[in-house]
Amino acid sequence: MCVRLRRHQWALPSEQEHLTTLFKATVAIHASIMLWVGSWGLIALEKKRDGASTDDALFRTSLTTYVVYSVLGTLLCIATDTFYGNAGLEAGYLHPRYSKNRILYAVRLGLAWVGTMLMWSGLYNVIDLDVFPADFRAEYRSEIDGTLFVTGIALLWVSDSFYWVCYLDPFGLPYVFSPTYTSGLQEHLTTVVRVLVSVIGQTFLSLAFYDFLENNPDVMGETTVYRELFYGLLGALLLVWTDAWIPLSWMDLEEDSSPDSEGVSMSSPGKDTSSSTSAGGTYTVLFDLRCFIALVGQLIHNTAVWTVLDMRIFPGQPIRHGIYIAIGAAGLLATGTLGTNFGMAVAPVDPGETEADILRDEDAEDAPLLRAIEEEELAQRRHYIQ
């Protein structure tokens, strides 16, 4: 039985399958970054007159433009039922009849793609280019980056999305549910605010690391290909060491629903990771440290790969953005992660299929387990709402 419940509770039954999964995850991670670099480049693409850049841009670079990007992108993500996914919450405020229709799925995916790129690029550029004046930024760069990093971590804690951003599941904590199409308006508004706080925190972290690593030659030295390759390898090693490499790929893998599945490692088959938590589900300082290392590794790796793709491969060539988008989308499709990158399921199901239909299709021995899971999660949802 293949049941997609919570992210990262995966079992890797064999060494061969594990190596295959690692390869697919590596392809998916770098295809995602390539897609982002290409899409981001199109958003910032400027027209040229007599070979010189002017203010007459395809997408005019101004504070107003970036604010419009942020608002429009956020509205598109909300309209496509993918906004909650930016803080690790499952989508579900569209009725299943609409959210799982194959035609609407494709339309939602395209709009979610555009909305996600507009939202993140707009918010990033508002903070990067308009919050801190250039002179002030140059004089207090390290202090600003440090403040953004600490504030970003705090916002992730406040929005209860820290572990999700680190791509590690803290087994034992109550599962946090997102509102569904049956929930009230107040619950949805509360969740929207929470997701916005998380998005701002993630933006702070990305901006702080990129600025510190790439725009700080006095401390980190000049940007070179070899330095970026070192950064990328270091970040990847940290992610593999903390078992966060495969989850970072957004791959949807088969879950082993056995009681022992919570101790399965994602970087080494059979490796016991249960020491991360106590027997009662109370988290140790070592687990939080592991999450922090995974987060740092993710930021270092993604920043380095982004820099190489953006600044070292045919820089200034608009056609490059389209090539990046095509290659990135193809890689995500090949690994089955295009939808999950934008907060959507891997593939839609029959719009006429209900939860009762799915339950009846399962083996008789699995039906009680599914019912127990549903009852437990329903009880947690009610407790969370109260």
Short mmCIF file of C-alpha atoms in Angstrom, two decimals, residues 47-320:
data_model
loop_
_atom_site.label_atom_id
_atom_site.label_comp_id
_atom_site.label_asym_id
_atom_site.label_seq_id
_atom_site.Cartn_x
_atom_site.Cartn_y
_atom_site.Cartn_z
CA LYS A 47 14.98 46.16 -22.49
CA LYS A 48 18.11 47.49 -24.12
CA ARG A 49 18.47 50.67 -26.15
CA ASP A 50 21.71 51.11 -28.07
CA GLY A 51 23.24 48.42 -25.91
CA ALA A 52 22.56 50.27 -22.66
CA SER A 53 20.17 49.35 -19.90
CA THR A 54 17.36 51.84 -19.34
CA ASP A 55 14.52 52.37 -16.91
CA ASP A 56 12.10 51.26 -19.62
CA ALA A 57 11.97 47.62 -18.51
CA LEU A 58 9.67 44.80 -19.45
CA PHE A 59 9.00 44.66 -15.73
CA ARG A 60 9.80 48.11 -14.39
CA THR A 61 12.13 47.84 -11.42
CA SER A 62 10.63 50.06 -8.76
CA LEU A 63 9.24 49.70 -5.25
CA THR A 64 5.70 49.94 -6.60
CA THR A 65 6.36 47.15 -9.08
CA TYR A 66 7.76 44.84 -6.44
CA VAL A 67 4.86 45.52 -4.08
CA VAL A 68 2.45 44.73 -6.93
CA TYR A 69 4.40 41.52 -7.61
CA SER A 70 4.11 40.48 -3.96
CA VAL A 71 0.39 41.19 -3.70
CA LEU A 72 -0.51 39.71 -7.09
CA GLY A 73 1.62 36.63 -6.48
CA THR A 74 0.09 36.08 -3.05
CA LEU A 75 -3.43 36.36 -4.47
CA LEU A 76 -2.60 33.87 -7.23
CA CYS A 77 -1.22 31.39 -4.70
CA ILE A 78 -4.34 31.76 -2.58
CA ALA A 79 -6.62 31.38 -5.59
CA THR A 80 -4.83 28.19 -6.68
CA ASP A 81 -4.92 26.67 -3.18
CA THR A 82 -1.12 26.57 -2.94
CA PHE A 83 -0.42 29.44 -0.56
CA TYR A 84 -0.48 27.37 2.62
CA GLY A 85 2.20 25.10 1.20
CA ASN A 86 4.75 27.91 1.59
CA ALA A 87 4.69 27.25 5.34
CA GLY A 88 4.47 23.48 5.16
CA LEU A 89 0.70 23.22 5.45
CA GLU A 90 -1.33 21.02 3.16
CA ALA A 91 -3.58 22.68 0.64
CA GLY A 92 -7.25 21.98 0.99
CA TYR A 93 -9.55 25.00 0.97
CA LEU A 94 -10.77 24.16 -2.53
CA HIS A 95 -13.47 21.50 -2.76
CA PRO A 96 -11.90 18.15 -3.81
CA ARG A 97 -14.14 18.09 -6.88
CA TYR A 98 -12.28 21.16 -8.17
CA SER A 99 -8.84 20.72 -6.66
CA LYS A 100 -8.37 17.22 -8.17
CA ASN A 101 -9.85 17.78 -11.62
CA ARG A 102 -7.14 17.09 -14.22
CA ILE A 103 -7.83 20.09 -16.41
CA LEU A 104 -8.07 22.46 -13.47
CA TYR A 105 -4.94 20.86 -12.04
CA ALA A 106 -2.93 21.94 -15.08
CA VAL A 107 -4.40 25.46 -14.97
CA ARG A 108 -3.73 25.72 -11.24
CA LEU A 109 -0.16 24.53 -11.72
CA GLY A 110 0.59 27.21 -14.31
CA LEU A 111 -0.98 29.99 -12.23
CA ALA A 112 0.71 28.72 -9.07
CA TRP A 113 4.05 28.80 -10.89
CA VAL A 114 3.54 32.44 -11.89
CA GLY A 115 2.13 33.41 -8.50
CA THR A 116 4.94 31.78 -6.54
CA MET A 117 7.64 33.48 -8.61
CA LEU A 118 5.96 36.89 -8.37
CA MET A 119 5.36 36.63 -4.63
CA TRP A 120 8.86 35.57 -3.66
CA SER A 121 10.74 37.82 -6.11
CA GLY A 122 8.63 40.84 -5.22
CA LEU A 123 9.05 40.40 -1.47
CA TYR A 124 12.76 39.66 -1.79
CA ASN A 125 13.43 42.76 -3.88
CA VAL A 126 11.34 45.02 -1.65
CA ILE A 127 13.48 44.02 1.33
CA ASP A 128 16.75 43.89 -0.59
CA LEU A 129 16.54 47.09 -2.60
CA ASP A 130 14.13 49.41 -0.82
CA VAL A 131 14.24 48.78 2.93
CA PHE A 132 17.92 49.56 3.49
CA PRO A 133 19.59 52.47 1.62
CA ALA A 134 22.67 51.45 -0.37
CA ASP A 135 25.12 53.53 1.66
CA PHE A 136 23.74 52.28 4.95
CA ARG A 137 23.79 48.70 3.68
CA ALA A 138 27.42 48.97 2.59
CA GLU A 139 28.55 50.38 5.95
CA TYR A 140 26.63 47.97 8.19
CA ARG A 141 26.40 44.91 5.94
CA SER A 142 27.39 42.30 8.51
CA GLU A 143 25.11 43.78 11.18
CA ILE A 144 22.16 43.90 8.80
CA ASP A 145 22.71 40.35 7.58
CA GLY A 146 23.01 39.08 11.14
CA THR A 147 19.82 40.87 12.17
CA LEU A 148 17.94 39.48 9.17
CA PHE A 149 19.14 35.95 9.95
CA VAL A 150 18.18 36.05 13.64
CA THR A 151 14.83 37.68 12.84
CA GLY A 152 14.17 35.10 10.14
CA ILE A 153 14.76 32.22 12.57
CA ALA A 154 12.46 33.89 15.12
CA LEU A 155 9.69 34.31 12.54
CA LEU A 156 9.93 30.64 11.59
CA TRP A 157 9.53 29.66 15.24
CA VAL A 158 6.59 32.00 15.71
CA SER A 159 4.86 30.65 12.61
CA ASP A 160 5.58 27.04 13.66
CA SER A 161 7.38 26.33 10.38
CA PHE A 162 11.02 26.01 11.51
CA TYR A 163 11.23 22.22 11.24
CA TRP A 164 9.42 22.25 7.91
CA VAL A 165 11.88 24.77 6.44
CA CYS A 166 14.71 22.56 7.71
CA TYR A 167 13.08 19.61 5.88
CA LEU A 168 13.12 17.41 8.97
CA ASP A 169 10.11 15.90 10.70
CA PRO A 170 10.12 16.20 14.50
CA PHE A 171 8.26 12.99 15.30
CA GLY A 172 6.05 13.26 18.35
CA LEU A 173 4.81 16.81 18.01
CA PRO A 174 1.09 17.21 17.30
CA TYR A 175 0.42 17.43 13.58
CA VAL A 176 -0.63 20.93 12.55
CA PHE A 177 -3.57 20.92 10.19
CA SER A 178 -4.43 23.59 7.67
CA PRO A 179 -8.03 24.78 7.27
CA THR A 180 -10.14 23.06 4.65
CA TYR A 181 -13.04 24.19 2.48
CA THR A 182 -15.34 23.46 5.44
CA SER A 183 -13.45 25.76 7.84
CA GLY A 184 -14.60 29.22 8.82
CA LEU A 185 -13.27 32.53 7.51
CA GLN A 186 -11.55 33.42 10.78
CA GLU A 187 -9.53 30.21 10.75
CA HIS A 188 -8.42 30.84 7.18
CA LEU A 189 -7.43 34.45 7.92
CA THR A 190 -5.39 33.33 10.92
CA THR A 191 -3.60 30.76 8.78
CA VAL A 192 -2.93 33.31 6.02
CA VAL A 193 -1.23 35.59 8.55
CA ARG A 194 0.80 32.69 9.87
CA VAL A 195 1.96 31.72 6.36
CA LEU A 196 2.87 35.34 5.58
CA VAL A 197 5.02 35.49 8.71
CA SER A 198 6.78 32.29 7.63
CA VAL A 199 7.33 33.58 4.07
CA ILE A 200 8.85 36.81 5.39
CA GLY A 201 11.12 34.80 7.70
CA GLN A 202 12.29 32.57 4.85
CA THR A 203 12.95 35.65 2.73
CA PHE A 204 15.04 37.18 5.51
CA LEU A 205 17.16 34.02 5.71
CA SER A 206 17.71 33.77 1.95
CA LEU A 207 18.60 37.45 1.67
CA ALA A 208 20.95 37.36 4.66
CA PHE A 209 22.90 34.35 3.40
CA TYR A 210 23.12 35.52 -0.20
CA ASP A 211 24.29 38.98 0.83
CA PHE A 212 26.83 37.64 3.32
CA LEU A 213 28.30 35.01 1.00
CA GLU A 214 28.21 36.84 -2.33
CA ASN A 215 28.27 40.58 -1.58
CA ASN A 216 30.83 40.63 1.21
CA PRO A 217 34.27 40.46 -0.43
CA ASP A 218 36.07 41.93 2.60
CA VAL A 219 35.06 38.91 4.67
CA MET A 220 34.35 36.09 2.19
CA GLY A 221 36.65 37.13 -0.66
CA GLU A 222 35.87 37.63 -4.32
CA THR A 223 33.32 35.42 -6.03
CA THR A 224 34.95 32.65 -8.08
CA VAL A 225 33.67 29.44 -9.63
CA TYR A 226 35.91 27.35 -7.37
CA ARG A 227 34.63 29.08 -4.26
CA GLU A 228 31.03 28.51 -5.30
CA LEU A 229 31.71 24.86 -6.05
CA PHE A 230 33.19 24.52 -2.57
CA TYR A 231 30.13 26.19 -1.06
CA GLY A 232 27.79 23.95 -3.02
CA LEU A 233 29.63 20.77 -2.02
CA LEU A 234 29.81 21.86 1.63
CA GLY A 235 26.09 22.59 1.73
CA ALA A 236 25.25 19.28 0.05
CA LEU A 237 27.38 17.35 2.54
CA LEU A 238 25.65 19.05 5.45
CA LEU A 239 22.26 18.19 3.99
CA VAL A 240 23.18 14.54 3.43
CA TRP A 241 24.73 14.29 6.89
CA THR A 242 21.56 15.61 8.53
CA ASP A 243 19.27 13.42 6.37
CA ALA A 244 17.67 16.44 4.70
CA TRP A 245 18.90 15.95 1.13
CA ILE A 246 16.06 13.75 -0.12
CA PRO A 247 13.30 15.78 1.58
CA LEU A 248 14.73 18.92 -0.02
CA SER A 249 13.88 17.43 -3.42
CA TRP A 250 10.11 17.37 -2.70
CA MET A 251 9.91 13.80 -3.92
CA ASP A 252 6.79 11.91 -2.92
CA LEU A 253 7.93 8.46 -1.86
CA GLU A 254 6.22 5.37 -0.59
CA GLU A 255 5.78 5.39 3.13
CA ASP A 256 6.21 2.40 5.36
CA SER A 257 3.37 2.55 7.83
CA SER A 258 5.03 0.13 10.24
CA PRO A 259 5.77 1.35 13.77
CA ASP A 260 9.50 1.24 13.08
CA SER A 261 9.35 3.59 10.08
CA GLU A 262 9.95 6.69 12.20
CA GLY A 263 13.55 5.62 12.77
CA VAL A 264 14.46 5.25 9.09
CA SER A 265 17.18 7.52 7.84
CA MET A 266 17.05 9.26 4.48
CA SER A 267 20.80 9.30 3.93
CA SER A 268 21.60 5.72 4.89
CA PRO A 269 19.21 2.75 4.63
CA GLY A 270 18.53 1.20 7.99
CA LYS A 271 20.27 3.94 9.95
CA ASP A 272 18.50 4.56 13.27
CA THR A 273 17.66 8.20 13.82
CA SER A 274 15.43 7.69 16.82
CA SER A 275 18.08 9.21 19.08
CA SER A 276 16.98 12.59 17.81
CA THR A 277 14.05 12.42 20.14
CA SER A 278 13.39 10.94 23.50
CA ALA A 279 11.04 8.03 24.02
CA GLY A 280 8.26 10.39 24.94
CA GLY A 281 8.66 12.57 21.87
CA THR A 282 10.44 15.39 23.71
CA TYR A 283 13.05 16.98 21.49
CA THR A 284 16.64 17.26 22.49
CA VAL A 285 19.02 20.10 21.85
CA LEU A 286 20.89 17.80 19.45
CA PHE A 287 17.82 17.45 17.23
CA ASP A 288 17.36 21.22 17.08
CA LEU A 289 21.07 21.59 16.30
CA ARG A 290 20.69 19.03 13.52
CA CYS A 291 17.81 21.06 12.09
CA PHE A 292 19.88 24.25 12.26
CA ILE A 293 22.80 22.58 10.45
CA ALA A 294 20.42 21.31 7.76
CA LEU A 295 19.04 24.82 7.32
CA VAL A 296 22.52 26.33 7.00
CA GLY A 297 23.52 23.62 4.53
CA GLN A 298 20.44 24.28 2.45
CA LEU A 299 21.10 28.03 2.33
CA ILE A 300 24.79 27.58 1.47
CA HIS A 301 24.14 25.00 -1.25
CA ASN A 302 21.25 26.82 -2.91
CA THR A 303 23.04 30.16 -2.82
CA ALA A 304 26.15 28.69 -4.45
CA VAL A 305 24.26 26.86 -7.21
CA TRP A 306 22.12 29.92 -7.88
CA THR A 307 25.22 32.13 -8.16
CA VAL A 308 26.94 29.81 -10.63
CA LEU A 309 23.84 29.53 -12.81
CA ASP A 310 23.06 33.24 -12.65
CA MET A 311 26.50 34.84 -12.94
CA ARG A 312 28.82 32.30 -14.52
CA ILE A 313 26.85 30.67 -17.34
CA PHE A 314 26.08 33.00 -20.28
CA PRO A 315 25.38 36.04 -18.07
CA GLY A 316 23.25 38.79 -19.58
CA GLN A 317 21.70 36.54 -22.26
CA PRO A 318 17.87 36.66 -22.08
CA ILE A 319 17.51 33.41 -24.05
CA ARG A 320 19.32 31.68 -21.21
#
